[in-house]
């Protein structure tokens, strides 16, 4: 991924926070003939230096262990209109763009065809996504024979991380006045736009 210096991730902690978000990511692998991609929720385990998840047993992507794997993790993103730039009114030499946060995580794919491993992972994923709900669902809420059948139908996958390329493209290459205009425009928009505005507020920019 092309990452100009001014769009580099602000810190390792910021990258870890992005990888820890409860959102789906894209796992991309090579099957020897073509690229294969699956969208799935992954759990970031910083102690293990890995992303953990599971796929359906019939999805043969879990067998793609011979080549490097890529996980595309996305943060907030939003369209930026040239009308938000202060410089539009000065010289008009502005064009639309897109602000976004993303990380490309590379690593080795490890398959875990082990019901005990996958059950532990499923419980961890469930806790991640259910813990903030008023009445969290638990794996134990379902009949045990049903859960065992579900576990037999999936295979665990682990992406042992070898490198991360992260990009925070949040108008850092613009003037302070343009940055302020973009932030103000996005802050009054849709929920995703407001998320980008908040990220811009939390990211270092050139001083005014």
PDB file of C-alpha atoms in Angstrom:
ATOM      1  CA  UNK A   1       0.000   0.000   0.000  1.00  0.00           C
ATOM      2  CA  UNK A   2       1.276   3.459  -0.887  1.00  0.00           C
ATOM      3  CA  UNK A   3       1.635   5.450   2.338  1.00  0.00           C
ATOM      4  CA  UNK A   4       3.101   8.979   2.009  1.00  0.00           C
ATOM      5  CA  UNK A   5       4.863  10.101   5.177  1.00  0.00           C
ATOM      6  CA  UNK A   6       2.124  12.604   6.063  1.00  0.00           C
ATOM      7  CA  UNK A   7      -0.515   9.830   5.927  1.00  0.00           C
ATOM      8  CA  UNK A   8       1.366   7.388   8.161  1.00  0.00           C
ATOM      9  CA  UNK A   9      -0.413   5.991  11.221  1.00  0.00           C
ATOM     10  CA  UNK A  10      -0.024   8.355  14.183  1.00  0.00           C
ATOM     11  CA  UNK A  11       1.154   5.598  16.535  1.00  0.00           C
ATOM     12  CA  UNK A  12       1.319   1.866  17.113  1.00  0.00           C
ATOM     13  CA  UNK A  13      -1.409   2.281  19.726  1.00  0.00           C
ATOM     14  CA  UNK A  14      -3.686   3.814  17.088  1.00  0.00           C
ATOM     15  CA  UNK A  15      -3.086   0.842  14.795  1.00  0.00           C
ATOM     16  CA  UNK A  16      -3.851  -1.601  17.613  1.00  0.00           C
ATOM     17  CA  UNK A  17      -7.057   0.289  18.352  1.00  0.00           C
ATOM     18  CA  UNK A  18      -8.084   0.001  14.689  1.00  0.00           C
ATOM     19  CA  UNK A  19      -7.382  -3.741  14.629  1.00  0.00           C
ATOM     20  CA  UNK A  20      -9.380  -4.190  17.836  1.00  0.00           C
ATOM     21  CA  UNK A  21     -12.573  -2.580  16.471  1.00  0.00           C
ATOM     22  CA  UNK A  22     -15.567  -4.967  16.379  1.00  0.00           C
ATOM     23  CA  UNK A  23     -15.976  -4.861  12.606  1.00  0.00           C
ATOM     24  CA  UNK A  24     -15.634  -7.217   9.654  1.00  0.00           C
ATOM     25  CA  UNK A  25     -12.433  -7.331   7.603  1.00  0.00           C
ATOM     26  CA  UNK A  26     -11.456  -8.881   4.266  1.00  0.00           C
ATOM     27  CA  UNK A  27      -9.182 -11.928   4.297  1.00  0.00           C
ATOM     28  CA  UNK A  28      -7.398 -12.294   0.950  1.00  0.00           C
ATOM     29  CA  UNK A  29      -5.361 -15.359  -0.018  1.00  0.00           C
ATOM     30  CA  UNK A  30      -3.963 -17.113  -3.084  1.00  0.00           C
ATOM     31  CA  UNK A  31      -5.179 -20.627  -3.953  1.00  0.00           C
ATOM     32  CA  UNK A  32      -2.455 -21.305  -6.507  1.00  0.00           C
ATOM     33  CA  UNK A  33      -4.552 -20.076  -9.429  1.00  0.00           C
ATOM     34  CA  UNK A  34      -6.377 -16.927  -8.319  1.00  0.00           C
ATOM     35  CA  UNK A  35      -7.041 -14.551  -5.453  1.00  0.00           C
ATOM     36  CA  UNK A  36      -9.771 -15.518  -2.988  1.00  0.00           C
ATOM     37  CA  UNK A  37     -11.431 -13.163  -0.499  1.00  0.00           C
ATOM     38  CA  UNK A  38     -13.784 -13.627   2.440  1.00  0.00           C
ATOM     39  CA  UNK A  39     -15.335 -10.944   4.634  1.00  0.00           C
ATOM     40  CA  UNK A  40     -15.380 -12.046   8.261  1.00  0.00           C
ATOM     41  CA  UNK A  41     -15.054 -10.735  11.811  1.00  0.00           C
ATOM     42  CA  UNK A  42     -11.587 -11.177  13.251  1.00  0.00           C
ATOM     43  CA  UNK A  43     -10.293 -10.883  16.794  1.00  0.00           C
ATOM     44  CA  UNK A  44      -6.993  -9.066  17.292  1.00  0.00           C
ATOM     45  CA  UNK A  45      -4.755 -10.765  19.839  1.00  0.00           C
ATOM     46  CA  UNK A  46      -1.777  -8.434  20.420  1.00  0.00           C
ATOM     47  CA  UNK A  47      -0.064 -10.887  22.778  1.00  0.00           C
ATOM     48  CA  UNK A  48      -0.061 -13.558  20.069  1.00  0.00           C
ATOM     49  CA  UNK A  49       0.597 -11.035  17.305  1.00  0.00           C
ATOM     50  CA  UNK A  50      -2.283 -12.479  15.318  1.00  0.00           C
ATOM     51  CA  UNK A  51      -5.775 -12.008  13.953  1.00  0.00           C
ATOM     52  CA  UNK A  52      -8.129 -14.872  14.795  1.00  0.00           C
ATOM     53  CA  UNK A  53     -11.352 -15.973  13.160  1.00  0.00           C
ATOM     54  CA  UNK A  54     -13.189 -18.846  11.531  1.00  0.00           C
ATOM     55  CA  UNK A  55     -14.663 -19.780   8.172  1.00  0.00           C
ATOM     56  CA  UNK A  56     -17.179 -22.347   7.028  1.00  0.00           C
ATOM     57  CA  UNK A  57     -15.608 -25.772   6.515  1.00  0.00           C
ATOM     58  CA  UNK A  58     -16.873 -25.743   2.919  1.00  0.00           C
ATOM     59  CA  UNK A  59     -14.942 -22.509   2.345  1.00  0.00           C
ATOM     60  CA  UNK A  60     -11.600 -23.962   1.267  1.00  0.00           C
ATOM     61  CA  UNK A  61      -9.785 -20.705   1.978  1.00  0.00           C
ATOM     62  CA  UNK A  62      -8.654 -22.178   5.295  1.00  0.00           C
ATOM     63  CA  UNK A  63      -6.431 -24.506   3.268  1.00  0.00           C
ATOM     64  CA  UNK A  64      -4.473 -21.624   1.666  1.00  0.00           C
ATOM     65  CA  UNK A  65      -1.493 -21.872   3.994  1.00  0.00           C
ATOM     66  CA  UNK A  66       1.316 -21.927   1.417  1.00  0.00           C
ATOM     67  CA  UNK A  67       1.351 -18.225   0.449  1.00  0.00           C
ATOM     68  CA  UNK A  68       1.229 -14.912   2.281  1.00  0.00           C
ATOM     69  CA  UNK A  69      -2.216 -13.824   3.447  1.00  0.00           C
ATOM     70  CA  UNK A  70      -3.561 -10.272   3.530  1.00  0.00           C
ATOM     71  CA  UNK A  71      -6.251  -8.844   5.795  1.00  0.00           C
ATOM     72  CA  UNK A  72      -7.730  -5.465   4.855  1.00  0.00           C
ATOM     73  CA  UNK A  73      -9.016  -3.667   7.938  1.00  0.00           C
ATOM     74  CA  UNK A  74     -11.102  -0.544   7.425  1.00  0.00           C
ATOM     75  CA  UNK A  75     -11.754   2.329   9.760  1.00  0.00           C
ATOM     76  CA  UNK A  76     -14.097   5.270   9.126  1.00  0.00           C
ATOM     77  CA  UNK A  77     -14.152   6.810   5.644  1.00  0.00           C
ATOM     78  CA  UNK A  78     -15.959   9.644   3.893  1.00  0.00           C
ATOM     79  CA  UNK A  79     -16.105  11.616   0.652  1.00  0.00           C
ATOM     80  CA  UNK A  80     -14.586  15.105   0.833  1.00  0.00           C
ATOM     81  CA  UNK A  81     -16.177  17.791  -1.318  1.00  0.00           C
ATOM     82  CA  UNK A  82     -13.949  20.564  -2.729  1.00  0.00           C
ATOM     83  CA  UNK A  83     -16.549  23.005  -1.417  1.00  0.00           C
ATOM     84  CA  UNK A  84     -15.239  22.350   2.105  1.00  0.00           C
ATOM     85  CA  UNK A  85     -11.819  23.813   1.285  1.00  0.00           C
ATOM     86  CA  UNK A  86     -11.073  27.427   2.158  1.00  0.00           C
ATOM     87  CA  UNK A  87      -8.705  27.525  -0.823  1.00  0.00           C
ATOM     88  CA  UNK A  88     -11.607  26.873  -3.207  1.00  0.00           C
ATOM     89  CA  UNK A  89     -12.591  30.501  -2.711  1.00  0.00           C
ATOM     90  CA  UNK A  90      -8.999  31.693  -3.168  1.00  0.00           C
ATOM     91  CA  UNK A  91      -7.973  30.031  -6.444  1.00  0.00           C
ATOM     92  CA  UNK A  92     -10.384  27.175  -7.230  1.00  0.00           C
ATOM     93  CA  UNK A  93      -7.582  24.641  -7.806  1.00  0.00           C
ATOM     94  CA  UNK A  94      -9.170  21.870  -5.723  1.00  0.00           C
ATOM     95  CA  UNK A  95     -10.717  18.511  -6.529  1.00  0.00           C
ATOM     96  CA  UNK A  96     -12.763  15.901  -4.608  1.00  0.00           C
ATOM     97  CA  UNK A  97     -11.006  13.269  -2.554  1.00  0.00           C
ATOM     98  CA  UNK A  98     -11.713  10.605   0.060  1.00  0.00           C
ATOM     99  CA  UNK A  99     -10.585  10.554   3.677  1.00  0.00           C
ATOM    100  CA  UNK A 100     -10.130   7.167   5.310  1.00  0.00           C
ATOM    101  CA  UNK A 101      -8.303   5.005   7.809  1.00  0.00           C
ATOM    102  CA  UNK A 102      -7.159   1.523   6.853  1.00  0.00           C
ATOM    103  CA  UNK A 103      -4.556  -1.114   7.649  1.00  0.00           C
ATOM    104  CA  UNK A 104      -3.210  -3.874   5.425  1.00  0.00           C
ATOM    105  CA  UNK A 105      -2.135  -6.722   7.660  1.00  0.00           C
ATOM    106  CA  UNK A 106       0.140  -9.366   6.137  1.00  0.00           C
ATOM    107  CA  UNK A 107       0.944 -12.715   7.643  1.00  0.00           C
ATOM    108  CA  UNK A 108       0.976 -16.471   7.556  1.00  0.00           C
ATOM    109  CA  UNK A 109      -2.357 -18.286   7.534  1.00  0.00           C
ATOM    110  CA  UNK A 110      -2.632 -21.073  10.099  1.00  0.00           C
ATOM    111  CA  UNK A 111      -5.659 -23.385  10.112  1.00  0.00           C
ATOM    112  CA  UNK A 112      -7.090 -24.765  13.380  1.00  0.00           C
ATOM    113  CA  UNK A 113      -9.270 -27.775  12.597  1.00  0.00           C
ATOM    114  CA  UNK A 114      -9.927 -28.290  16.288  1.00  0.00           C
ATOM    115  CA  UNK A 115     -13.375 -27.843  17.906  1.00  0.00           C
ATOM    116  CA  UNK A 116     -11.812 -26.839  21.247  1.00  0.00           C
ATOM    117  CA  UNK A 117      -9.787 -24.061  19.593  1.00  0.00           C
ATOM    118  CA  UNK A 118     -12.729 -22.804  17.572  1.00  0.00           C
ATOM    119  CA  UNK A 119     -15.071 -22.870  20.574  1.00  0.00           C
ATOM    120  CA  UNK A 120     -12.660 -20.737  22.571  1.00  0.00           C
ATOM    121  CA  UNK A 121     -12.427 -18.339  19.647  1.00  0.00           C
ATOM    122  CA  UNK A 122     -16.211 -18.223  19.176  1.00  0.00           C
ATOM    123  CA  UNK A 123     -16.666 -17.415  22.856  1.00  0.00           C
ATOM    124  CA  UNK A 124     -14.084 -14.616  22.639  1.00  0.00           C
ATOM    125  CA  UNK A 125     -15.729 -13.187  19.519  1.00  0.00           C
ATOM    126  CA  UNK A 126     -19.146 -13.410  21.168  1.00  0.00           C
ATOM    127  CA  UNK A 127     -17.906 -11.514  24.200  1.00  0.00           C
ATOM    128  CA  UNK A 128     -16.392  -8.836  21.947  1.00  0.00           C
ATOM    129  CA  UNK A 129     -19.645  -8.244  20.081  1.00  0.00           C
ATOM    130  CA  UNK A 130     -22.212  -8.938  22.823  1.00  0.00           C
ATOM    131  CA  UNK A 131     -20.713  -7.465  25.976  1.00  0.00           C
ATOM    132  CA  UNK A 132     -22.054  -3.946  25.395  1.00  0.00           C
ATOM    133  CA  UNK A 133     -25.626  -5.098  24.669  1.00  0.00           C
ATOM    134  CA  UNK A 134     -28.329  -4.786  27.372  1.00  0.00           C
ATOM    135  CA  UNK A 135     -28.914  -8.552  27.368  1.00  0.00           C
ATOM    136  CA  UNK A 136     -25.760 -10.204  25.996  1.00  0.00           C
ATOM    137  CA  UNK A 137     -26.220 -13.508  24.201  1.00  0.00           C
ATOM    138  CA  UNK A 138     -23.969 -16.352  25.335  1.00  0.00           C
ATOM    139  CA  UNK A 139     -22.880 -19.511  23.578  1.00  0.00           C
ATOM    140  CA  UNK A 140     -24.360 -21.343  26.564  1.00  0.00           C
ATOM    141  CA  UNK A 141     -27.803 -19.951  25.692  1.00  0.00           C
ATOM    142  CA  UNK A 142     -28.008 -22.450  22.822  1.00  0.00           C
ATOM    143  CA  UNK A 143     -28.435 -26.239  23.259  1.00  0.00           C
ATOM    144  CA  UNK A 144     -25.068 -27.983  23.582  1.00  0.00           C
ATOM    145  CA  UNK A 145     -25.692 -30.515  20.757  1.00  0.00           C
ATOM    146  CA  UNK A 146     -26.563 -27.614  18.443  1.00  0.00           C
ATOM    147  CA  UNK A 147     -23.349 -25.749  19.339  1.00  0.00           C
ATOM    148  CA  UNK A 148     -21.270 -28.884  18.786  1.00  0.00           C
ATOM    149  CA  UNK A 149     -22.808 -29.286  15.350  1.00  0.00           C
ATOM    150  CA  UNK A 150     -22.055 -25.665  14.505  1.00  0.00           C
ATOM    151  CA  UNK A 151     -18.450 -26.078  15.627  1.00  0.00           C
ATOM    152  CA  UNK A 152     -18.009 -29.095  13.358  1.00  0.00           C
ATOM    153  CA  UNK A 153     -19.101 -26.936  10.433  1.00  0.00           C
ATOM    154  CA  UNK A 154     -16.341 -24.335  10.866  1.00  0.00           C
ATOM    155  CA  UNK A 155     -12.552 -24.219  10.863  1.00  0.00           C
ATOM    156  CA  UNK A 156     -10.488 -21.738  12.841  1.00  0.00           C
ATOM    157  CA  UNK A 157      -8.060 -19.438  11.053  1.00  0.00           C
ATOM    158  CA  UNK A 158      -5.148 -17.517  12.487  1.00  0.00           C
ATOM    159  CA  UNK A 159      -3.180 -14.892  10.601  1.00  0.00           C
ATOM    160  CA  UNK A 160       0.213 -14.719  12.294  1.00  0.00           C
ATOM    161  CA  UNK A 161       1.156 -11.099  11.586  1.00  0.00           C
ATOM    162  CA  UNK A 162       4.456 -10.428   9.843  1.00  0.00           C
ATOM    163  CA  UNK A 163       3.959  -6.758   8.894  1.00  0.00           C
ATOM    164  CA  UNK A 164       1.336  -4.017   8.962  1.00  0.00           C
ATOM    165  CA  UNK A 165       0.954  -1.109   6.540  1.00  0.00           C
ATOM    166  CA  UNK A 166      -1.441   1.464   7.996  1.00  0.00           C
ATOM    167  CA  UNK A 167      -2.712   4.686   6.458  1.00  0.00           C
ATOM    168  CA  UNK A 168      -4.500   7.628   8.098  1.00  0.00           C
ATOM    169  CA  UNK A 169      -5.536   9.803   5.115  1.00  0.00           C
ATOM    170  CA  UNK A 170      -7.252  12.677   6.926  1.00  0.00           C
ATOM    171  CA  UNK A 171      -6.338  15.811   4.949  1.00  0.00           C
ATOM    172  CA  UNK A 172      -2.919  16.133   6.620  1.00  0.00           C
ATOM    173  CA  UNK A 173      -1.549  17.405   3.282  1.00  0.00           C
ATOM    174  CA  UNK A 174      -3.913  20.395   3.268  1.00  0.00           C
ATOM    175  CA  UNK A 175      -3.540  23.839   4.817  1.00  0.00           C
ATOM    176  CA  UNK A 176      -4.834  24.402   8.362  1.00  0.00           C
ATOM    177  CA  UNK A 177      -7.770  26.395   6.922  1.00  0.00           C
ATOM    178  CA  UNK A 178      -8.673  23.567   4.522  1.00  0.00           C
ATOM    179  CA  UNK A 179      -8.416  20.981   7.302  1.00  0.00           C
ATOM    180  CA  UNK A 180     -10.719  23.040   9.487  1.00  0.00           C
ATOM    181  CA  UNK A 181     -13.207  23.370   6.639  1.00  0.00           C
ATOM    182  CA  UNK A 182     -13.247  19.638   5.935  1.00  0.00           C
ATOM    183  CA  UNK A 183     -13.617  18.795   9.602  1.00  0.00           C
ATOM    184  CA  UNK A 184     -16.507  21.246  10.014  1.00  0.00           C
ATOM    185  CA  UNK A 185     -18.244  19.932   6.877  1.00  0.00           C
ATOM    186  CA  UNK A 186     -17.986  16.289   7.929  1.00  0.00           C
ATOM    187  CA  UNK A 187     -18.999  17.010  11.531  1.00  0.00           C
ATOM    188  CA  UNK A 188     -22.510  17.971  10.375  1.00  0.00           C
ATOM    189  CA  UNK A 189     -22.952  15.034   7.992  1.00  0.00           C
ATOM    190  CA  UNK A 190     -23.842  11.359   8.249  1.00  0.00           C
ATOM    191  CA  UNK A 191     -22.665   9.096  11.053  1.00  0.00           C
ATOM    192  CA  UNK A 192     -19.650   7.808   9.027  1.00  0.00           C
ATOM    193  CA  UNK A 193     -18.731  11.399   8.144  1.00  0.00           C
ATOM    194  CA  UNK A 194     -18.918  12.412  11.789  1.00  0.00           C
ATOM    195  CA  UNK A 195     -16.608   9.506  12.639  1.00  0.00           C
ATOM    196  CA  UNK A 196     -14.051  10.805  10.138  1.00  0.00           C
ATOM    197  CA  UNK A 197     -14.375  14.322  11.586  1.00  0.00           C
ATOM    198  CA  UNK A 198     -13.701  12.902  15.053  1.00  0.00           C
ATOM    199  CA  UNK A 199     -10.677  11.006  13.752  1.00  0.00           C
ATOM    200  CA  UNK A 200      -9.367  14.219  12.177  1.00  0.00           C
ATOM    201  CA  UNK A 201      -9.690  15.948  15.547  1.00  0.00           C
ATOM    202  CA  UNK A 202      -7.641  13.173  17.173  1.00  0.00           C
ATOM    203  CA  UNK A 203      -4.907  13.124  14.487  1.00  0.00           C
ATOM    204  CA  UNK A 204      -1.946  15.536  14.499  1.00  0.00           C
ATOM    205  CA  UNK A 205      -2.152  18.169  11.738  1.00  0.00           C
ATOM    206  CA  UNK A 206       0.032  21.110  10.732  1.00  0.00           C
ATOM    207  CA  UNK A 207      -0.285  24.009  13.199  1.00  0.00           C
ATOM    208  CA  UNK A 208      -2.485  26.948  12.215  1.00  0.00           C
TER     209      UNK A 208
END
